[in-house]
CSV table of C-alpha atoms in Angstrom, one decimal:
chain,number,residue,atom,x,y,z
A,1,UNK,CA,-53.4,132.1,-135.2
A,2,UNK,CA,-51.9,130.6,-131.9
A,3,UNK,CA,-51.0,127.1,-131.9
A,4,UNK,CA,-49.3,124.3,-130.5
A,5,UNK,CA,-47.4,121.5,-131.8
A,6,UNK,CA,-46.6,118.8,-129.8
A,7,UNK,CA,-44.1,115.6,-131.4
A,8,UNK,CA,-41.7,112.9,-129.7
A,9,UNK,CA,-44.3,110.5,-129.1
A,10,UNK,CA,-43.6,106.7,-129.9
A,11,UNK,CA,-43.1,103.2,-128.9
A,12,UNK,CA,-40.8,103.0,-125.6
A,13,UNK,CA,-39.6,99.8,-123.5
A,14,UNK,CA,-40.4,100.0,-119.7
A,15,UNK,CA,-37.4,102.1,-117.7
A,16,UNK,CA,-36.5,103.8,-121.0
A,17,UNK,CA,-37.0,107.5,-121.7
A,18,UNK,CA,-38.5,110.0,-124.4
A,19,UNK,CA,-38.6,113.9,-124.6
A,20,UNK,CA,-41.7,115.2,-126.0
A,21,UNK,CA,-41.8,118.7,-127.6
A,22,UNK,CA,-44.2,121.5,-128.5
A,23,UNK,CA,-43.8,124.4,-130.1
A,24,UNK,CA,-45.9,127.5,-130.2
A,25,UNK,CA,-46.7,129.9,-132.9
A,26,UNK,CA,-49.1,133.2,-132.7
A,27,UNK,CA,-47.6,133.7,-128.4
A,28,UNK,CA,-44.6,133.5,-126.8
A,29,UNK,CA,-44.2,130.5,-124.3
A,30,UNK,CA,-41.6,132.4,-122.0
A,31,UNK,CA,-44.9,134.5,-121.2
A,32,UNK,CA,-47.0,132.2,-120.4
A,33,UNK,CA,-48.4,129.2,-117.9
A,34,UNK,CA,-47.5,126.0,-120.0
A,35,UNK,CA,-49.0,122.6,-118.6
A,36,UNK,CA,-48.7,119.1,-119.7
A,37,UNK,CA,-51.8,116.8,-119.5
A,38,UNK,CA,-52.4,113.5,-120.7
A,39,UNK,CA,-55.1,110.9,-121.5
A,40,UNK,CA,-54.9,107.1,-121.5
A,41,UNK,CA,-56.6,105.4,-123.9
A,42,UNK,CA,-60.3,105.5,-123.2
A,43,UNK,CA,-59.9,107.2,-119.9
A,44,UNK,CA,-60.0,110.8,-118.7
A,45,UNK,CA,-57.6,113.8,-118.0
A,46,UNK,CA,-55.0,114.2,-116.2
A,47,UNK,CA,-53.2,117.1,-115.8
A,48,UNK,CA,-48.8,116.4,-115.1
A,49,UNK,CA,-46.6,119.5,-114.7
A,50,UNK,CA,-47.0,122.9,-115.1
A,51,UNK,CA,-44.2,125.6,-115.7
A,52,UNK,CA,-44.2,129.2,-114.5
A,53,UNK,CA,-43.6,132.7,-116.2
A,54,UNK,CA,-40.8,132.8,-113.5
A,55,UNK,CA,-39.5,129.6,-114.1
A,56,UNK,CA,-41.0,127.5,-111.5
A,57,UNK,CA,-42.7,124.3,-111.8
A,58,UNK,CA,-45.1,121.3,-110.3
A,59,UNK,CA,-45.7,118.5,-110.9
A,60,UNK,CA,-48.2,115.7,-110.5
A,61,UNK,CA,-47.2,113.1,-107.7
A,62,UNK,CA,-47.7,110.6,-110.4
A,63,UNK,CA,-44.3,111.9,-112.4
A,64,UNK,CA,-42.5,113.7,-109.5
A,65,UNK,CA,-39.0,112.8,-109.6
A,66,UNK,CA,-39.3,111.0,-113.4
A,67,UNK,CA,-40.6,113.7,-115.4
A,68,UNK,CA,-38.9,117.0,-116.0
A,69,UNK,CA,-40.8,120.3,-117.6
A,70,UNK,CA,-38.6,122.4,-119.5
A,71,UNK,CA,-38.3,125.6,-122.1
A,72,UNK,CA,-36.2,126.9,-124.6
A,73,UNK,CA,-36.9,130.7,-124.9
A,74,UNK,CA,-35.3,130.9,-128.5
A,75,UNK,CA,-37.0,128.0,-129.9
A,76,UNK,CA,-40.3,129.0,-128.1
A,77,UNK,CA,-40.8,125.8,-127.4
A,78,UNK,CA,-41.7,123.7,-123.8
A,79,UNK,CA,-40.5,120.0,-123.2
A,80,UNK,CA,-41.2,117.6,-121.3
A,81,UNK,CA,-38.7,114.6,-120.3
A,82,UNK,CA,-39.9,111.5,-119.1
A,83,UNK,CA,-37.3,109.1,-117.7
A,84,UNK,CA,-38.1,105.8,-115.9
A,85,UNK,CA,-41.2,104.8,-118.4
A,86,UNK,CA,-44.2,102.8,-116.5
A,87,UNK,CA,-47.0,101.0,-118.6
A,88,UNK,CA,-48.8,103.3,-116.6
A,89,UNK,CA,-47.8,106.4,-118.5
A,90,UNK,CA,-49.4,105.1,-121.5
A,91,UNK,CA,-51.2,108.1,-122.7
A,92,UNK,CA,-51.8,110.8,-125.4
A,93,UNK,CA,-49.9,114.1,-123.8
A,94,UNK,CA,-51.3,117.1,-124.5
A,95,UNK,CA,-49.3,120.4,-123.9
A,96,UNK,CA,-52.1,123.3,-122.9
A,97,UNK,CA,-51.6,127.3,-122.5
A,98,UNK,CA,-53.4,128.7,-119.2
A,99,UNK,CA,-56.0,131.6,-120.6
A,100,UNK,CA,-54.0,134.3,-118.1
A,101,UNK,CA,-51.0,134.2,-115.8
A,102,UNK,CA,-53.8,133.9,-112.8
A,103,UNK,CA,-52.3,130.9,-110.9
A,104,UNK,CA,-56.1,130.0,-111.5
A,105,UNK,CA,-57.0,130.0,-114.6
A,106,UNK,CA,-58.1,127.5,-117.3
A,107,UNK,CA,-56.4,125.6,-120.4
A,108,UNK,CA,-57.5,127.8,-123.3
A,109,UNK,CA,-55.0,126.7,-126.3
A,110,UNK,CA,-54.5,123.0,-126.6
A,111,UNK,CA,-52.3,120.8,-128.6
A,112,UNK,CA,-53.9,117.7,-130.8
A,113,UNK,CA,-51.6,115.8,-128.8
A,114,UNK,CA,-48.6,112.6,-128.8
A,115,UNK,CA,-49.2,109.6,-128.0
A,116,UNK,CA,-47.0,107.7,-125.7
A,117,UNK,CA,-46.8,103.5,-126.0
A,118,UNK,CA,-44.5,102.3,-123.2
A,119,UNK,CA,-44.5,98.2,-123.4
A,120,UNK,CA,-41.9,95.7,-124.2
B,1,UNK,CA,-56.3,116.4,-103.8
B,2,UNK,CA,-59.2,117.6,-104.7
B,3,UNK,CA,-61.4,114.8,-106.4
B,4,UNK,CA,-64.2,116.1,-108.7
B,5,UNK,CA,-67.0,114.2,-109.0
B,6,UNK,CA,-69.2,114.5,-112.7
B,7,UNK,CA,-72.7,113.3,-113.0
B,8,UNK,CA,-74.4,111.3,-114.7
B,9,UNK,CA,-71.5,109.6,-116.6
B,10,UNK,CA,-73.6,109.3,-119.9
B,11,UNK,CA,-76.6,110.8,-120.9
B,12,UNK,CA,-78.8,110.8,-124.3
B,13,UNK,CA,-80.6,113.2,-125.3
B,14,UNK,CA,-82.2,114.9,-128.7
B,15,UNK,CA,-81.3,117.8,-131.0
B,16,UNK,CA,-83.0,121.0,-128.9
B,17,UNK,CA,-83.1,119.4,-125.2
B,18,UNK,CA,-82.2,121.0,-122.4
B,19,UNK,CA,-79.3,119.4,-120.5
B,20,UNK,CA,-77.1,119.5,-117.1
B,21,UNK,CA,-74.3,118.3,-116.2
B,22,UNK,CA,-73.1,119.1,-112.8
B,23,UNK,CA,-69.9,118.5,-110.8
B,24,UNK,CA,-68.8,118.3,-107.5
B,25,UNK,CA,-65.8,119.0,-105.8
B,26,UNK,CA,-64.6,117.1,-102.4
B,27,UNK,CA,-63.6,120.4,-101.5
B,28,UNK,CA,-64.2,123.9,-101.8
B,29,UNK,CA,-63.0,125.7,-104.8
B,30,UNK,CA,-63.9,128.7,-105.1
B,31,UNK,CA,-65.2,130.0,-108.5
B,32,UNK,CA,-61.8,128.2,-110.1
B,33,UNK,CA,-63.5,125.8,-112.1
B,34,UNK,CA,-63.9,125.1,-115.9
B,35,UNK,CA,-65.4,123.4,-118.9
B,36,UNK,CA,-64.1,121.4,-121.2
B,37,UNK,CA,-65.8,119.6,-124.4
B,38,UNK,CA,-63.5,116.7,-126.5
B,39,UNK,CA,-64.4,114.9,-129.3
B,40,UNK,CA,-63.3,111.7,-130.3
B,41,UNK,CA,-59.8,112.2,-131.5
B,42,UNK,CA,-59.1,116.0,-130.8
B,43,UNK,CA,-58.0,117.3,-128.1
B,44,UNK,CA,-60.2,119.3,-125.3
B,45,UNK,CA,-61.8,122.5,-126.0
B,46,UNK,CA,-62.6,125.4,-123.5
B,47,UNK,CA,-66.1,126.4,-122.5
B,48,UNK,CA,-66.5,128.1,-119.4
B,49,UNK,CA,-63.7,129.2,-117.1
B,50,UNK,CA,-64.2,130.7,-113.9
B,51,UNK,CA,-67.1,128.9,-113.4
B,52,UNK,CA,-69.3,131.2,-115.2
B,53,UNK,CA,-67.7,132.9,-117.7
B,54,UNK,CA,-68.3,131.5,-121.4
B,55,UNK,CA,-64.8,131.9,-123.7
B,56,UNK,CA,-64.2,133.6,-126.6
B,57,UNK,CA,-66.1,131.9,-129.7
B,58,UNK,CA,-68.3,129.7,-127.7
B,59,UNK,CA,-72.2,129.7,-128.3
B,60,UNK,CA,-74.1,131.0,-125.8
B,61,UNK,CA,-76.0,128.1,-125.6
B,62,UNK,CA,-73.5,126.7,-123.2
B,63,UNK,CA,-73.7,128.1,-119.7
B,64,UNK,CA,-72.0,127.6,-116.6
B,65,UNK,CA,-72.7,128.2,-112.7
B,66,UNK,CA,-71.7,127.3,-108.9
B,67,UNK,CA,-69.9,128.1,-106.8
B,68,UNK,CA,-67.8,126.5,-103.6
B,69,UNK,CA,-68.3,122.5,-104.2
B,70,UNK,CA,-71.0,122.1,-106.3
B,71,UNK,CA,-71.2,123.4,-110.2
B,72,UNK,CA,-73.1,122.9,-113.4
B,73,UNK,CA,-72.8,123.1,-117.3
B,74,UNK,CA,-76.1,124.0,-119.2
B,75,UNK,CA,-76.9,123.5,-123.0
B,76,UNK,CA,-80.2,125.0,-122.9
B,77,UNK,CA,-80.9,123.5,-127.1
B,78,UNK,CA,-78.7,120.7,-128.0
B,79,UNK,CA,-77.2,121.0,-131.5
B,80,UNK,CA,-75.7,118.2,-133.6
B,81,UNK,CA,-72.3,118.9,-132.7
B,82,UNK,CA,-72.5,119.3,-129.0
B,83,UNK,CA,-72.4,115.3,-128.5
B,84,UNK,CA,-68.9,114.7,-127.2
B,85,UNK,CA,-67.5,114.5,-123.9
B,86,UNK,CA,-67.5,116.8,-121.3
B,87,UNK,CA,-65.2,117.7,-118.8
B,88,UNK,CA,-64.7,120.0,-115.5
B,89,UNK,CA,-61.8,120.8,-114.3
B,90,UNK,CA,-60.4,122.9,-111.3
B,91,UNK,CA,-57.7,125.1,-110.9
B,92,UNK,CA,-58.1,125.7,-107.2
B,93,UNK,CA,-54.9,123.7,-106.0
B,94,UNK,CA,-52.5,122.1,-107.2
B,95,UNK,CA,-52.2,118.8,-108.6
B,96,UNK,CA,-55.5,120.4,-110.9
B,97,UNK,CA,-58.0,118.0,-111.4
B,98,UNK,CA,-60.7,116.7,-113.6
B,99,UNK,CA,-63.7,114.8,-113.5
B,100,UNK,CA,-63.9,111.9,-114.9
B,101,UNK,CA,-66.3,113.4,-117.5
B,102,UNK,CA,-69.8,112.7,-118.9
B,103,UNK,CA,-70.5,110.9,-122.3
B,104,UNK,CA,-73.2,113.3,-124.3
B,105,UNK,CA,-75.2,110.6,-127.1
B,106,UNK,CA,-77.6,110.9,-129.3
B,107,UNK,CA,-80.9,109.6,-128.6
């Protein structure tokens, strides 16, 4: 069965950081499009950073330059560090596999998510 | 960015209605559009990708069409566990965006 586990989440103070994981089981995350989305509480999606097959990797405008996307073949796990914590990123973070490696195509495995608190 | 627009916001309806739910996008997007459904607590699931095409293990009660700026989601017979949310999403450009989703309830 493919799956992903996300973990890290917790209680952060404003400017601090946190490094969220997830690992995968039943696919290999070197060969696929890995995305981060999150969901504040009571609000709707929002997708945040994707990584590449190749490596490459976007990000929302809402994280660029705070938040890094990452992978570790050999643990077949993505990351995702968040440096420079705003209230505002107050969310559950979800880590998603695209269906295909179609620069196109939808969120077809999902994780059940980490919630992130930042506040004093 | 590409803002997607979901209507209505919340709709009821009964076990074995017919409903739609469209979206819009500010843009044109192709056929790169998708579904989503969430429950309270879980995390999304996906429905339709490509505008159209229904994924692996969904009913076929669900349906999907559109085209361009303008897209809907059918259930053509409600069931009890189809009231959740309900999301679209497109995967035109980047940053990907989603709507701000419509609120399925029981009448």
């Amino acid at each position: 069965e493919m799956q992903l586990v996300e973990s890290g989440g917790g209680l952060v103070q404003p400017g601090g950081s946190l490094r969220l994981s997830c690992a995968a089981s039943g696919f290999t995350v070197s060969s696929n499009y890995m995305s981060w989305v999150r969901q504040a509480p009571g609000k709707g999606l929002e997708w945040v950073s994707v990584i590449y097959t190749g490596g490459s990797t976007y990000y929302a405008d809402s994280v660029k330059g705070r938040f890094t996307i990452s992978r570790v073949n050999s643990k077949n796990t993505l990351y995702l560090q968040m440096n420079s914590l705003r209230a505002e990123d107050t969310a559950v973070y979800y880590c998603a596999r695209a269906r295909t490696t179609d620069l196109h195509d939808a969120f077809d495995i999902w994780g059940q998510g980490t919630m992130v608190t930042v506040s004093s | 960015d590409v803002q997607m627009t979901q209507s209505p916001s919340s709709v009821s309806a009964s076990v074995g209605d017919r409903v739609t739910i469209t979206c819009r996008a500010s843009q044109g997007i192709s056929s790169w559009l998708a579904w989503y459904q969430q429950k309270p607590g879980k995390a999304p699931k996906l429905l339709i990708y490509a505008a159209s095409s229904l994924q692996s293990g969904v009913p076929s009660r669900f349906s999907g069409s559109g085209s361009g700026t303008d897209f809907t989601l059918t259930i053509s017979s409600l069931q009890p566990e189809d009231f959740a949310t309900y999301y679209c999403q497109q995967a035109n450009s980047f940053p990907y965006t989603f709507g701000q989703g419509t609120k399925l309830e029981i009448k």
